[in-house]
Amino acid sequence: MDAPKEIFLKDYKSPDYYFDTVDLRFSLGEEKTIVASKITVFPRVEGSSAPLVLDGVDLKLISIKVDGKELKEGDYHLDLRHLILPSPPQGKFTLEIDTEIQPQNNTSLEGLYKSSGNFCTQCEAEGFRKITFYQDRPDIMAKYTCRIEADKLLYPVLLSNGNLIEQGTLEGGKHYAVWEDPFKKPCYLFALVAGQLESRDDTFVTRSGRKVALRIWTPAQDVPKTAHAMYSLKAAMKWDEDVFGLEYDLDLFNVVAVPDFNMGAMENKSLNIFNSKLVLASPETASDADYAAILGVIGHEYFHNWTGNRVTCRDWFQLSLKEGLTVFRDQEFSSDMGSRTVKRIADVSKLRNYQFPQDAGPMAHPVRPHSYIKMDNFYTVTVYEKGAEVVRMYKTLLGTQGFRKGMDLYFKRHDGQAVTCEDFFAAMKDANGADFANFLLWYSQAGTPVVKVTSSYNAEAHTFSLKFSQEVPPTPGQPVKEPMFIPVAVGLLDSSGKDMPLSSVYHDGTLQSVASNNQPVLSTVLRVTKKEEEFVFCDIFERPIPSLLRGYSAPIRLESDLSDSDLFFLLAHDSDEFNRWESGQVLARKLMLSLVADFQQSKPLTLNPKFVQGLKSILCDPSLDKEFIAKAITLPGEGEIMDMMEVADPDAVYAVRTFIRKELASQLKSEFLSTVENNRSSEEYVFDHTNMARRALKNTALAYLGSLEDSEMTELALHEYKTATNMTDQFAALSAISQKPGKTHDDVLADFYTKWQHNYLVVNKWFALQAMSNIPGNVENVRKLLNHPAFDLRNPNKVYSLIGGFCGSPVNFHAKDGSGYKFLGEIVLQLDKLNPQVASRMVSAFSRWRRFDESRQTLAKQQLETIMSANGLSENVFEIASKSLA
Ligand code: PHE
Ligand code: ZN
């Protein structure tokens, strides 16, 4: 293996050659597959004599022709990763290359591979080079045709991008289909599927009256489980027209579900390929969370048609250009389909639990990374989720209409192009004549800014001052940071809990009006741009309680001087529902951290009665949305708390969280009981906000009750388990029971498996639940499950459920004896031989090893070192492991 090479954004160069048309012919076979490609090539600069360098990995070259003339050895160079033509003809020419590949042996699941007997592709980011020699980079945009030839019985369905223009039967039991995609595209959006599939068909009529055929393809027995995906697709198509004026641009839209897939789904032009977990759902087999994920991801991939496909990325450093924007769009879509506040809470929790730790660790990178070894490693929560927050800030600053103007200009300028994050920024700015100060730093500086706020009221002057100071912590390669542009949405509550009218703010030596149409506003966005800065609200006639960073207007850590009683007040009264939740979380975080300190000093733990009272009033407030209540009474996760500690102490955090949960359960037992009683499901499962909210609240209450050492409560959970009529309730009851070891635990888990053994998606839930268990010594059980007949290391979903689930357990993954680390270390090396992308995701669980005590550090480091010293390590795992050790 060559030494892994780091690739830098600053080294970007335009390609020397462009491709105009690409004709692909696939002959799919059991032993081998032949790929014939015919490309028309032209130089970027006329008369150029630069070599043409094509990427190619794991390919067997059969022949190569230039303008119809076969090249001999010596006319070209071939190495492990490239095919180079040292002196191609001047001007336009055609290049024909035949290659042989073996999809049946491809366990990496990138390029062309087989899943359950069917052929399918995954080309993003750099998988196309495993199919044929090509300039595998997104700024090469070409028009494709694709002819697929295969056995007719084994592969009755043949799909690729665009429109079907020809099909027919051939000798020897074969048939073929020819697809033509009228839109230019980068090769990462190419797709091919061939296999035994059936479809659910529907149509969507666009707002300009065009009829689009929609087809969702799965194995025949799963077609009934695609109704929700189809509903989601149609809703997404309509939403994009309504909100962004964006219409679908072809007459056919295909979605294919495959069981073996590294990621969630892929937006290939008009042929989205999905992990079947994000397509298949029925009330009996999928939970509300699954239904919501399907809605969001079907939306996400569909929205990519404009933000990603019509306008794509110049290079992979720009990934957030399409992903941050498209995540933002799918978040907004889900908000509009359900509850905006609850969706925002879920998204912010995800950011805090996953992105903040990444931003504070050895893999920290900006939304637009400066370098990478393997691009696959940069499909991260930073690029996706923090990237979406960056897009959200444009909208916060510009308003809905201003943001829309920016989007319109972006498409007007760049349709059909491969562009950069600056191009998006410029469209937003130019469309609005906006002053965005140093906003671009959000793309280049890594690390979560810490913003401190202190407030003071001047009763004589009737002014209220907010003083901000900000600090961006150092991250690898970026020791010193500049202050960022942080939009802080603020409202001020009066003593009755109402928003005070805001008219003007004194800032930077001038008095600025914040009124809108001469009317005072109830909330305003402060533009914090300096290291230290003061904003003074005028005409404030009583001491207010500030509601800061409303709706979480910037992806920062906010440290305010609000007292507990201020926070309880906000929890009870803030008109910004997100901040009501947030106040409760701030209180819970403070409480948990102080109990962790008590635990570490072996002091007895006691729960502040005010906290219990605060949660009780939320739990019993009939005016509140039930899903909001469920979120508000849920404590911050262990990861979030560990992330806030000097030295993360998983045992203490777990003990404290468990203590608070049990304490709440016993003190609020009757409230939780009546919550369960009053929110049982009706017979029929409905996926809508009201019903989901009811289930969420009931199941949150049940989980609390299940934590009690109380056989009556175990009976209750068992009863819920037995009477459940949908997976949401059934699985929630199972989870409640499985918190405690014992016979009921064992019996119910066995019963669940027996019931669902023929549904692999449900079996994965069963794996995950057991893997995540905090019952001490669970590593042995997980090791046993590795040998369970339903487990398979080659299937990413199974790995994510069992291994990924295990890494989420503070008790067992971080077990003091190192047994959890050792287990993961072994698995990573096994996985790396099969599927480097999946291995790399798993090894990431080690990346924050320095956050723990010395003895854990030593144990985790040993595992990383063992991994690093393994022969033939993939670049994927090399990058994560070496950066973790650096
Ligand atoms: N582009 C996909 C998305 O919608 C993610 C993906 C990346 C899928 C790489 C497969 C491989 O976010
Ligand atoms: Zn995406």
PDB file of C-alpha atoms in Angstrom, residues 688-825:
ATOM      1  CA  ASP A 688     -49.732  12.029  12.842  1.00  0.00           C
ATOM      2  CA  HIS A 689     -48.526  14.473  15.415  1.00  0.00           C
ATOM      3  CA  THR A 690     -51.357  13.986  17.910  1.00  0.00           C
ATOM      4  CA  ASN A 691     -51.030  10.230  18.011  1.00  0.00           C
ATOM      5  CA  MET A 692     -47.258  10.183  18.015  1.00  0.00           C
ATOM      6  CA  ALA A 693     -47.209  12.738  20.800  1.00  0.00           C
ATOM      7  CA  ARG A 694     -49.542  10.616  22.885  1.00  0.00           C
ATOM      8  CA  ARG A 695     -47.402   7.530  22.384  1.00  0.00           C
ATOM      9  CA  ALA A 696     -44.216   9.444  23.109  1.00  0.00           C
ATOM     10  CA  LEU A 697     -45.545  10.753  26.400  1.00  0.00           C
ATOM     11  CA  LYS A 698     -46.993   7.433  27.481  1.00  0.00           C
ATOM     12  CA  ASN A 699     -43.804   5.579  26.681  1.00  0.00           C
ATOM     13  CA  THR A 700     -41.584   8.125  28.381  1.00  0.00           C
ATOM     14  CA  ALA A 701     -43.682   7.709  31.527  1.00  0.00           C
ATOM     15  CA  LEU A 702     -43.508   3.932  31.179  1.00  0.00           C
ATOM     16  CA  ALA A 703     -39.723   4.053  30.902  1.00  0.00           C
ATOM     17  CA  TYR A 704     -39.556   6.017  34.161  1.00  0.00           C
ATOM     18  CA  LEU A 705     -41.805   3.510  35.914  1.00  0.00           C
ATOM     19  CA  GLY A 706     -39.777   0.635  34.514  1.00  0.00           C
ATOM     20  CA  SER A 707     -36.703   1.941  36.323  1.00  0.00           C
ATOM     21  CA  LEU A 708     -38.285   1.236  39.713  1.00  0.00           C
ATOM     22  CA  GLU A 709     -37.440  -1.916  41.655  1.00  0.00           C
ATOM     23  CA  ASP A 710     -41.103  -2.675  41.873  1.00  0.00           C
ATOM     24  CA  SER A 711     -42.696  -5.869  40.595  1.00  0.00           C
ATOM     25  CA  GLU A 712     -45.977  -4.075  40.026  1.00  0.00           C
ATOM     26  CA  MET A 713     -44.257  -1.789  37.550  1.00  0.00           C
ATOM     27  CA  THR A 714     -42.643  -4.741  35.802  1.00  0.00           C
ATOM     28  CA  GLU A 715     -46.123  -6.246  35.544  1.00  0.00           C
ATOM     29  CA  LEU A 716     -47.398  -3.022  34.082  1.00  0.00           C
ATOM     30  CA  ALA A 717     -44.656  -2.964  31.435  1.00  0.00           C
ATOM     31  CA  LEU A 718     -45.345  -6.608  30.684  1.00  0.00           C
ATOM     32  CA  HIS A 719     -48.996  -5.819  30.267  1.00  0.00           C
ATOM     33  CA  GLU A 720     -48.153  -2.978  27.881  1.00  0.00           C
ATOM     34  CA  TYR A 721     -45.898  -5.341  25.980  1.00  0.00           C
ATOM     35  CA  LYS A 722     -48.583  -7.967  25.601  1.00  0.00           C
ATOM     36  CA  THR A 723     -51.362  -5.602  24.626  1.00  0.00           C
ATOM     37  CA  ALA A 724     -49.366  -3.405  22.279  1.00  0.00           C
ATOM     38  CA  THR A 725     -50.825  -3.163  18.789  1.00  0.00           C
ATOM     39  CA  ASN A 726     -47.894  -1.407  17.153  1.00  0.00           C
ATOM     40  CA  MET A 727     -44.088  -1.529  17.259  1.00  0.00           C
ATOM     41  CA  THR A 728     -43.749   1.836  18.988  1.00  0.00           C
ATOM     42  CA  ASP A 729     -45.623   0.643  22.046  1.00  0.00           C
ATOM     43  CA  GLN A 730     -44.341  -2.891  21.931  1.00  0.00           C
ATOM     44  CA  PHE A 731     -40.717  -1.878  21.725  1.00  0.00           C
ATOM     45  CA  ALA A 732     -41.103   0.823  24.361  1.00  0.00           C
ATOM     46  CA  ALA A 733     -42.506  -1.767  26.737  1.00  0.00           C
ATOM     47  CA  LEU A 734     -39.724  -4.179  25.894  1.00  0.00           C
ATOM     48  CA  SER A 735     -37.169  -1.443  26.591  1.00  0.00           C
ATOM     49  CA  ALA A 736     -38.805  -0.588  29.888  1.00  0.00           C
ATOM     50  CA  ILE A 737     -38.603  -4.231  30.944  1.00  0.00           C
ATOM     51  CA  SER A 738     -35.056  -4.734  29.761  1.00  0.00           C
ATOM     52  CA  GLN A 739     -33.607  -2.084  32.079  1.00  0.00           C
ATOM     53  CA  LYS A 740     -33.289  -4.691  34.823  1.00  0.00           C
ATOM     54  CA  PRO A 741     -31.790  -8.184  34.579  1.00  0.00           C
ATOM     55  CA  GLY A 742     -33.883 -11.172  35.580  1.00  0.00           C
ATOM     56  CA  LYS A 743     -36.277 -13.769  34.346  1.00  0.00           C
ATOM     57  CA  THR A 744     -38.868 -11.380  32.948  1.00  0.00           C
ATOM     58  CA  HIS A 745     -36.094  -9.629  31.036  1.00  0.00           C
ATOM     59  CA  ASP A 746     -34.868 -12.909  29.529  1.00  0.00           C
ATOM     60  CA  ASP A 747     -38.317 -14.273  28.760  1.00  0.00           C
ATOM     61  CA  VAL A 748     -39.572 -11.175  27.057  1.00  0.00           C
ATOM     62  CA  LEU A 749     -36.457 -10.743  24.932  1.00  0.00           C
ATOM     63  CA  ALA A 750     -36.765 -14.371  23.842  1.00  0.00           C
ATOM     64  CA  ASP A 751     -40.435 -13.911  23.066  1.00  0.00           C
ATOM     65  CA  PHE A 752     -39.714 -10.828  20.990  1.00  0.00           C
ATOM     66  CA  TYR A 753     -37.113 -12.657  18.946  1.00  0.00           C
ATOM     67  CA  THR A 754     -39.394 -15.601  18.315  1.00  0.00           C
ATOM     68  CA  LYS A 755     -42.094 -13.258  17.163  1.00  0.00           C
ATOM     69  CA  TRP A 756     -39.916 -11.261  14.787  1.00  0.00           C
ATOM     70  CA  GLN A 757     -37.158 -13.589  13.686  1.00  0.00           C
ATOM     71  CA  HIS A 758     -38.303 -13.367  10.085  1.00  0.00           C
ATOM     72  CA  ASN A 759     -38.086  -9.603   9.916  1.00  0.00           C
ATOM     73  CA  TYR A 760     -34.457  -8.507   9.847  1.00  0.00           C
ATOM     74  CA  LEU A 761     -35.258  -4.883  10.541  1.00  0.00           C
ATOM     75  CA  VAL A 762     -37.044  -5.772  13.759  1.00  0.00           C
ATOM     76  CA  VAL A 763     -34.305  -8.238  14.680  1.00  0.00           C
ATOM     77  CA  ASN A 764     -31.864  -5.312  14.406  1.00  0.00           C
ATOM     78  CA  LYS A 765     -33.832  -3.449  17.042  1.00  0.00           C
ATOM     79  CA  TRP A 766     -33.552  -6.527  19.209  1.00  0.00           C
ATOM     80  CA  PHE A 767     -29.784  -6.566  18.709  1.00  0.00           C
ATOM     81  CA  ALA A 768     -29.484  -2.857  19.458  1.00  0.00           C
ATOM     82  CA  LEU A 769     -31.548  -2.999  22.616  1.00  0.00           C
ATOM     83  CA  GLN A 770     -29.411  -5.750  24.082  1.00  0.00           C
ATOM     84  CA  ALA A 771     -26.191  -4.127  22.900  1.00  0.00           C
ATOM     85  CA  MET A 772     -26.983  -0.805  24.568  1.00  0.00           C
ATOM     86  CA  SER A 773     -27.759  -2.406  27.898  1.00  0.00           C
ATOM     87  CA  ASN A 774     -26.028  -0.944  30.922  1.00  0.00           C
ATOM     88  CA  ILE A 775     -26.316  -4.155  32.877  1.00  0.00           C
ATOM     89  CA  PRO A 776     -22.704  -4.738  33.980  1.00  0.00           C
ATOM     90  CA  GLY A 777     -20.715  -7.391  32.130  1.00  0.00           C
ATOM     91  CA  ASN A 778     -22.880  -7.169  29.037  1.00  0.00           C
ATOM     92  CA  VAL A 779     -19.860  -7.434  26.759  1.00  0.00           C
ATOM     93  CA  GLU A 780     -20.080 -11.209  27.116  1.00  0.00           C
ATOM     94  CA  ASN A 781     -23.650 -11.210  25.952  1.00  0.00           C
ATOM     95  CA  VAL A 782     -22.721  -9.036  22.968  1.00  0.00           C
ATOM     96  CA  ARG A 783     -19.903 -11.397  22.087  1.00  0.00           C
ATOM     97  CA  LYS A 784     -22.426 -14.234  22.088  1.00  0.00           C
ATOM     98  CA  LEU A 785     -24.743 -12.266  19.860  1.00  0.00           C
ATOM     99  CA  LEU A 786     -21.943 -11.954  17.291  1.00  0.00           C
ATOM    100  CA  ASN A 787     -22.413 -15.664  16.732  1.00  0.00           C
ATOM    101  CA  HIS A 788     -26.178 -15.488  16.611  1.00  0.00           C
ATOM    102  CA  PRO A 789     -27.464 -16.930  13.310  1.00  0.00           C
ATOM    103  CA  ALA A 790     -29.185 -13.630  12.520  1.00  0.00           C
ATOM    104  CA  PHE A 791     -25.985 -11.642  12.859  1.00  0.00           C
ATOM    105  CA  ASP A 792     -23.684 -10.894   9.922  1.00  0.00           C
ATOM    106  CA  LEU A 793     -20.628  -8.660  10.028  1.00  0.00           C
ATOM    107  CA  ARG A 794     -21.051  -7.912   6.338  1.00  0.00           C
ATOM    108  CA  ASN A 795     -24.359  -6.144   6.816  1.00  0.00           C
ATOM    109  CA  PRO A 796     -23.813  -2.555   7.994  1.00  0.00           C
ATOM    110  CA  ASN A 797     -27.208  -2.242   9.700  1.00  0.00           C
ATOM    111  CA  LYS A 798     -26.435  -5.244  11.874  1.00  0.00           C
ATOM    112  CA  VAL A 799     -23.038  -3.829  12.758  1.00  0.00           C
ATOM    113  CA  TYR A 800     -24.507  -0.439  13.613  1.00  0.00           C
ATOM    114  CA  SER A 801     -27.134  -2.108  15.794  1.00  0.00           C
ATOM    115  CA  LEU A 802     -24.918  -4.490  17.715  1.00  0.00           C
ATOM    116  CA  ILE A 803     -21.472  -2.892  17.716  1.00  0.00           C
ATOM    117  CA  GLY A 804     -22.627   0.706  17.441  1.00  0.00           C
ATOM    118  CA  GLY A 805     -25.248   0.093  20.112  1.00  0.00           C
ATOM    119  CA  PHE A 806     -22.658  -1.388  22.429  1.00  0.00           C
ATOM    120  CA  CYS A 807     -20.371   1.653  22.031  1.00  0.00           C
ATOM    121  CA  GLY A 808     -23.204   3.807  23.326  1.00  0.00           C
ATOM    122  CA  SER A 809     -23.220   2.134  26.714  1.00  0.00           C
ATOM    123  CA  PRO A 810     -21.345   4.246  29.260  1.00  0.00           C
ATOM    124  CA  VAL A 811     -21.084   1.268  31.579  1.00  0.00           C
ATOM    125  CA  ASN A 812     -19.980  -1.494  29.253  1.00  0.00           C
ATOM    126  CA  PHE A 813     -18.083   0.160  26.447  1.00  0.00           C
ATOM    127  CA  HIS A 814     -16.154   2.163  29.014  1.00  0.00           C
ATOM    128  CA  ALA A 815     -15.858  -0.739  31.472  1.00  0.00           C
ATOM    129  CA  LYS A 816     -12.895  -0.131  33.765  1.00  0.00           C
ATOM    130  CA  ASP A 817     -11.286  -3.470  32.960  1.00  0.00           C
ATOM    131  CA  GLY A 818     -10.972  -2.513  29.288  1.00  0.00           C
ATOM    132  CA  SER A 819     -13.184  -5.382  28.140  1.00  0.00           C
ATOM    133  CA  GLY A 820     -15.330  -3.069  26.053  1.00  0.00           C
ATOM    134  CA  TYR A 821     -12.362  -1.424  24.352  1.00  0.00           C
ATOM    135  CA  LYS A 822     -10.795  -4.790  23.660  1.00  0.00           C
ATOM    136  CA  PHE A 823     -13.995  -6.022  22.083  1.00  0.00           C
ATOM    137  CA  LEU A 824     -14.230  -3.021  19.780  1.00  0.00           C
ATOM    138  CA  GLY A 825     -10.553  -3.239  18.868  1.00  0.00           C
TER     139      GLY A 825
END
